[in-house]
Short mmCIF file of C-alpha atoms in Angstrom, two decimals:
data_model
loop_
_atom_site.label_atom_id
_atom_site.label_comp_id
_atom_site.label_asym_id
_atom_site.label_seq_id
_atom_site.Cartn_x
_atom_site.Cartn_y
_atom_site.Cartn_z
CA MET A 256 105.85 66.94 88.78
CA ASN A 257 102.53 68.02 90.25
CA LEU A 258 100.44 70.94 88.97
CA ALA A 259 101.63 73.44 91.62
CA LYS A 260 105.29 72.80 90.79
CA ALA A 261 104.52 73.00 87.07
CA LEU A 262 102.81 76.38 87.50
CA ARG A 263 105.77 77.71 89.50
CA TYR A 264 108.08 76.52 86.74
CA PHE A 265 105.90 78.17 84.08
CA ALA A 266 105.87 81.45 85.99
CA ARG A 267 109.64 81.43 86.51
CA GLU A 268 110.38 80.67 82.88
CA ALA A 269 107.85 83.25 81.69
CA ALA A 270 109.47 85.93 83.89
CA ILE A 271 112.91 85.01 82.56
CA ASN A 272 111.64 85.23 78.97
CA LEU A 273 110.08 88.63 79.66
CA LEU A 274 113.38 89.95 81.00
CA ARG A 275 115.42 88.43 78.19
CA GLY A 276 113.21 89.93 75.50
CA PHE A 277 112.61 93.13 77.44
CA LYS A 278 112.22 95.45 74.45
CA VAL A 279 109.75 93.34 72.50
CA SER A 280 107.85 92.51 75.70
CA VAL A 281 107.47 96.23 76.45
CA LEU A 282 106.12 96.73 72.93
CA ALA A 283 103.50 94.04 73.46
CA ILE A 284 102.54 95.38 76.89
CA LEU A 285 102.22 98.94 75.57
CA THR A 286 100.10 97.75 72.65
CA ILE A 287 97.69 96.05 75.04
CA ALA A 288 97.71 99.10 77.32
CA VAL A 289 96.93 101.57 74.51
CA SER A 290 94.04 99.48 73.21
CA LEU A 291 92.56 99.11 76.69
CA VAL A 292 93.08 102.80 77.53
CA LEU A 293 91.09 103.82 74.46
CA GLY A 294 88.37 101.28 75.14
CA GLY A 295 88.34 102.20 78.83
CA THR A 296 88.12 105.90 77.99
CA PHE A 297 84.94 105.33 76.00
CA LEU A 298 83.60 103.09 78.77
CA LEU A 299 84.38 105.75 81.40
CA ALA A 300 82.85 108.52 79.28
CA SER A 301 79.66 106.53 78.60
CA ARG A 302 79.35 105.58 82.30
CA ASN A 303 79.61 109.20 83.41
CA LEU A 304 77.36 110.48 80.62
CA ALA A 305 74.71 107.90 81.46
CA GLY A 306 74.90 108.92 85.13
CA SER A 307 74.62 112.60 84.21
CA VAL A 308 71.62 111.93 81.95
CA GLU A 309 69.93 110.00 84.76
CA ARG A 310 70.64 112.83 87.19
CA TRP A 311 69.36 115.44 84.73
CA ARG A 312 66.26 113.36 84.14
CA GLY A 313 65.53 113.55 87.85
CA GLU A 314 65.78 117.35 87.58
CA MET A 315 63.73 117.53 84.39
CA ARG A 316 61.87 120.78 83.74
CA VAL A 317 59.47 122.20 81.22
CA VAL A 318 59.91 125.95 80.63
CA ILE A 319 56.79 127.73 79.40
CA TYR A 320 57.73 131.08 77.86
CA LEU A 321 54.90 133.57 78.06
CA LYS A 322 54.17 136.50 75.80
CA PRO A 323 55.50 139.86 77.09
CA GLU A 324 52.02 141.34 77.51
CA VAL A 325 50.91 138.66 80.01
CA LYS A 326 50.25 140.47 83.30
CA PRO A 327 51.64 139.31 86.69
CA GLU A 328 48.20 138.26 87.96
CA ASP A 329 47.73 136.12 84.84
CA GLN A 330 51.16 134.63 85.37
CA SER A 331 50.13 133.58 88.90
CA ARG A 332 46.88 132.10 87.56
CA LEU A 333 48.73 130.08 84.91
CA ALA A 334 51.28 128.88 87.48
CA ALA A 335 48.51 127.65 89.78
CA GLU A 336 46.85 125.88 86.86
CA ALA A 337 50.11 124.22 85.82
CA HIS A 338 50.60 122.95 89.39
CA ARG A 339 47.29 121.07 89.41
CA VAL A 340 48.49 118.03 87.44
CA PRO A 341 49.96 115.23 89.61
CA TRP A 342 53.33 115.00 87.84
CA VAL A 343 54.26 118.64 88.52
CA SER A 344 56.31 119.06 91.70
CA ALA A 345 56.84 122.83 91.60
CA VAL A 346 56.21 125.87 89.41
CA GLU A 347 58.40 128.96 89.58
CA ILE A 348 57.36 132.24 87.99
CA VAL A 349 60.34 133.97 86.35
CA SER A 350 59.49 137.58 85.55
CA ALA A 351 61.08 139.45 82.66
CA GLN A 352 63.23 141.41 85.14
CA ARG A 353 64.37 138.20 86.85
CA ALA A 354 65.14 136.63 83.46
CA ARG A 355 67.36 139.59 82.58
CA GLN A 356 69.16 139.37 85.93
CA ARG A 357 69.77 135.65 85.45
CA PHE A 358 71.17 136.29 81.98
CA ARG A 359 73.64 138.81 83.39
CA GLU A 360 74.71 136.37 86.13
CA ILE A 361 75.16 133.39 83.81
CA PHE A 362 76.67 135.27 80.86
CA PRO A 363 78.48 138.28 82.34
CA SER A 364 80.49 138.85 79.15
CA LEU A 365 77.22 139.22 77.19
CA ALA A 366 75.44 141.41 79.74
CA ASP A 367 75.51 144.38 77.34
CA LEU A 368 73.07 142.55 75.06
CA VAL A 369 70.23 142.93 77.56
CA GLU A 370 71.00 146.50 78.65
CA GLY A 371 69.59 149.74 77.23
CA TRP A 372 66.32 148.31 75.92
CA GLU A 373 63.16 150.37 76.19
CA ASN A 374 61.19 147.22 77.06
CA GLU A 375 62.39 144.05 78.75
CA PRO A 376 64.30 141.99 76.12
CA LEU A 377 63.50 138.60 77.67
CA PRO A 378 60.00 137.19 78.16
CA PRO A 379 58.51 136.02 81.46
CA SER A 380 58.26 132.28 81.92
CA LEU A 381 57.00 129.44 84.10
CA GLU A 382 59.64 126.86 85.12
CA VAL A 383 57.78 123.62 85.77
CA ALA A 384 59.64 120.91 87.72
CA LEU A 385 58.39 117.38 87.09
CA TRP A 386 58.30 114.28 89.26
CA ALA A 387 60.54 111.81 87.40
CA GLY A 388 58.56 108.79 86.22
CA ASP A 389 55.16 110.03 87.43
CA ALA A 390 53.86 110.97 83.98
CA SER A 391 53.53 108.70 80.98
CA PRO A 392 55.19 110.07 77.83
CA ALA A 393 51.83 110.20 76.03
CA GLY A 394 50.14 112.03 78.90
CA LEU A 395 52.99 114.52 79.23
CA ASP A 396 53.01 115.12 75.47
CA ALA A 397 49.29 115.83 75.49
CA TRP A 398 49.65 118.19 78.47
CA ILE A 399 52.50 120.11 76.82
CA GLN A 400 50.60 120.31 73.54
CA SER A 401 47.59 121.78 75.33
CA TRP A 402 49.81 124.50 76.76
CA ARG A 403 51.30 125.26 73.34
CA GLN A 404 47.82 126.09 72.08
CA ARG A 405 47.17 128.69 74.78
CA PRO A 406 47.13 132.33 73.58
CA GLU A 407 49.36 133.45 76.49
CA VAL A 408 52.17 131.00 75.56
CA ALA A 409 54.92 131.98 73.13
CA MET A 410 57.10 128.84 73.25
CA ILE A 411 57.77 125.74 75.35
CA ASP A 412 61.19 124.25 76.05
CA ASP A 413 60.91 120.54 76.90
CA ASP A 414 64.01 119.00 78.56
CA ARG A 415 63.04 115.55 77.27
CA GLU A 416 64.11 116.49 73.75
CA TRP A 417 67.76 117.12 74.56
CA LEU A 418 67.81 114.32 77.16
CA GLY A 419 66.79 111.93 74.38
CA GLN A 420 69.60 113.28 72.24
CA MET A 421 72.06 112.76 75.12
CA GLU A 422 70.92 109.14 75.48
CA THR A 423 71.67 108.66 71.78
CA VAL A 424 75.13 110.15 72.34
CA VAL A 425 75.74 107.67 75.20
CA ALA A 426 74.77 104.74 72.94
CA VAL A 427 77.05 106.00 70.15
CA VAL A 428 79.99 106.48 72.56
CA ARG A 429 79.56 102.93 73.84
CA ALA A 430 79.34 101.47 70.34
CA VAL A 431 82.41 103.38 69.12
CA GLY A 432 84.33 102.28 72.23
CA VAL A 433 83.45 98.62 71.69
CA VAL A 434 84.38 98.69 67.98
CA LEU A 435 87.57 100.70 68.38
CA GLY A 436 88.67 98.78 71.46
CA GLY A 437 87.99 95.47 69.71
CA VAL A 438 90.03 96.44 66.63
CA LEU A 439 92.97 97.65 68.72
CA LEU A 440 92.74 94.61 70.98
CA GLY A 441 92.97 92.41 67.89
CA ALA A 442 96.15 94.26 66.90
CA ALA A 443 97.48 93.73 70.44
CA ILE A 444 96.77 89.99 70.24
CA PHE A 445 98.65 89.86 66.94
CA THR A 446 101.61 91.70 68.49
CA ILE A 447 101.76 89.33 71.48
CA ALA A 448 101.48 86.34 69.13
CA SER A 449 104.51 87.62 67.21
CA VAL A 450 106.49 88.11 70.43
CA ILE A 451 105.65 84.61 71.69
CA ARG A 452 106.46 83.09 68.30
CA LEU A 453 109.86 84.77 68.39
CA ALA A 454 110.50 83.48 71.92
CA ALA A 455 109.53 79.96 70.86
CA TYR A 456 111.88 80.15 67.90
CA LEU A 457 114.78 81.24 70.13
CA HIS A 458 114.16 78.22 72.38
CA HIS A 459 113.64 75.64 69.64
CA GLU A 460 116.75 73.65 70.59
CA GLU A 461 115.68 73.43 74.23
CA ILE A 462 112.20 72.40 73.12
CA ALA A 463 113.63 69.62 70.92
CA ILE A 464 115.66 68.27 73.87
CA MET A 465 112.62 68.37 76.15
CA ARG A 466 110.64 66.34 73.62
CA LEU A 467 113.45 63.79 73.43
CA VAL A 468 113.33 63.24 77.19
CA GLY A 469 109.55 62.79 77.10
CA ALA A 470 108.20 66.20 78.17
CA THR A 471 104.48 66.69 77.43
CA GLU A 472 103.18 69.43 75.12
CA PHE A 473 101.49 71.10 78.08
CA PHE A 474 104.82 71.28 79.93
CA ILE A 475 106.59 72.65 76.84
CA ARG A 476 103.99 75.26 75.92
CA GLY A 477 103.04 76.27 79.46
CA PRO A 478 105.77 78.92 79.97
CA PHE A 479 104.81 80.62 76.70
CA TYR A 480 101.12 80.66 77.68
CA VAL A 481 102.00 82.23 81.03
CA GLU A 482 104.30 84.73 79.29
CA GLY A 483 101.44 85.91 77.10
CA LEU A 484 99.12 86.02 80.11
CA LEU A 485 101.61 88.12 82.09
CA GLN A 486 102.08 90.54 79.22
CA GLY A 487 98.32 90.99 78.95
CA LEU A 488 97.85 91.44 82.71
CA LEU A 489 100.67 94.00 82.85
CA GLY A 490 99.12 95.84 79.90
CA GLY A 491 95.71 95.80 81.58
CA GLY A 492 97.17 97.02 84.87
CA LEU A 493 99.07 99.80 83.09
CA ALA A 494 95.89 100.83 81.25
CA SER A 495 93.85 100.96 84.47
CA ALA A 496 96.53 103.03 86.23
CA SER A 497 96.79 105.42 83.27
CA LEU A 498 93.01 105.86 83.15
CA TYR A 499 92.87 106.61 86.88
CA ILE A 500 95.68 109.18 86.67
CA ALA A 501 93.98 110.89 83.73
CA TYR A 502 90.66 110.82 85.62
CA ARG A 503 92.22 112.48 88.69
CA LEU A 504 93.89 115.15 86.55
CA ILE A 505 90.59 115.95 84.83
CA ARG A 506 88.76 115.99 88.18
CA ALA A 507 91.22 118.61 89.42
CA HIS A 508 89.65 121.11 87.00
CA ASN A 509 86.13 122.01 88.10
CA SER A 510 84.09 122.67 84.97
CA LEU A 511 80.93 121.64 83.15
CA PHE A 512 83.03 119.06 81.26
CA THR A 513 84.23 117.37 84.46
CA SER A 514 80.75 117.43 86.02
CA ALA A 515 79.38 115.55 83.00
CA LEU A 516 82.26 113.21 82.09
CA ALA A 517 84.37 112.74 85.21
CA THR A 518 82.07 112.48 88.19
CA GLN A 519 82.98 108.87 88.97
CA PHE A 520 85.66 106.36 88.02
CA LEU A 521 85.07 102.83 86.83
CA THR A 522 83.70 100.41 89.41
CA LEU A 523 86.01 97.83 90.97
CA ASN A 524 84.42 95.11 88.83
CA GLN A 525 84.90 97.15 85.64
CA THR A 526 88.54 97.86 86.52
CA ALA A 527 89.15 94.18 87.25
CA ALA A 528 87.43 93.27 83.97
CA LEU A 529 89.75 95.65 82.10
CA VAL A 530 92.81 93.92 83.58
CA LEU A 531 91.37 90.46 82.93
CA ILE A 532 90.56 91.36 79.31
CA GLY A 533 94.22 92.29 78.90
CA GLY A 534 95.27 88.95 80.39
CA LEU A 535 92.84 87.06 78.16
CA ALA A 536 94.12 88.91 75.09
CA GLY A 537 97.69 87.97 76.00
CA LEU A 538 96.73 84.33 76.53
CA LEU A 539 94.84 84.22 73.22
CA GLY A 540 97.88 85.69 71.48
CA ALA A 541 100.11 82.99 72.95
CA VAL A 542 97.68 80.19 72.07
CA ALA A 543 97.25 81.49 68.51
CA SER A 544 101.00 81.79 68.09
CA LEU A 545 101.82 78.29 69.27
CA ARG A 546 99.02 76.73 67.22
CA ARG A 547 100.51 78.21 64.07
CA GLU A 548 104.12 77.61 65.02
CA ALA A 549 105.48 74.08 64.79
CA LEU A 550 107.43 73.79 68.05
#
């Protein structure tokens, strides 16, 4: 029997075994699927978070809050001075009145907090847009520090601080996903190994007869290897489909959460890798089972 015929035989026998042990096969497939869904969820979240951080970095701003007594002409002078450095793309003057109007538009339920004041409750500010990558961190730090020392400046809000924190969050999400997915994948491999071991035990008489007639170990074990592979591939496919459905459901709700965590799905290569990891886990489970089990 040539290799092509042997593979067709393995696939047929594996399919028959899956149908015969339908309940335990479903358990193994679901175990693989759950582990890959959790790992894929962390991968999807970290991919979208990293993309959002990169997008936010391109829109990075430094907000210079001025003291209330700074006059409009001084605000214009400071804005012109801030625009002189090469890494500043634009400077917008936000007056105290404009700041209050923005607050009412963004937080309508809290609008009462900025009403009824004798003086403007919010300070004027300069919103400085930066060219991404044009300034070295040291040069930008020195520039911001020089502005902090000015008598007209009350406070400076630097976007780089929270962007750095978001990059740390992305790294943590990826690490947790790898660890958790690996642990659950190990449990899935163990489950598939148990299922394959049970199938091998149920066929021990057939295996004994095949050995008597001279069948090779590869021919005997092949159907069980393919069975584990199929279980893993089905689990990986189910996980990918579940992730995509969940992604589409989340995308249907337009919110800050979806804009940060559900702007794009996994790439085709990442989806294929998820399915292949499931198949590899199933194959490893079958190999581990048959190495421990005396057929």
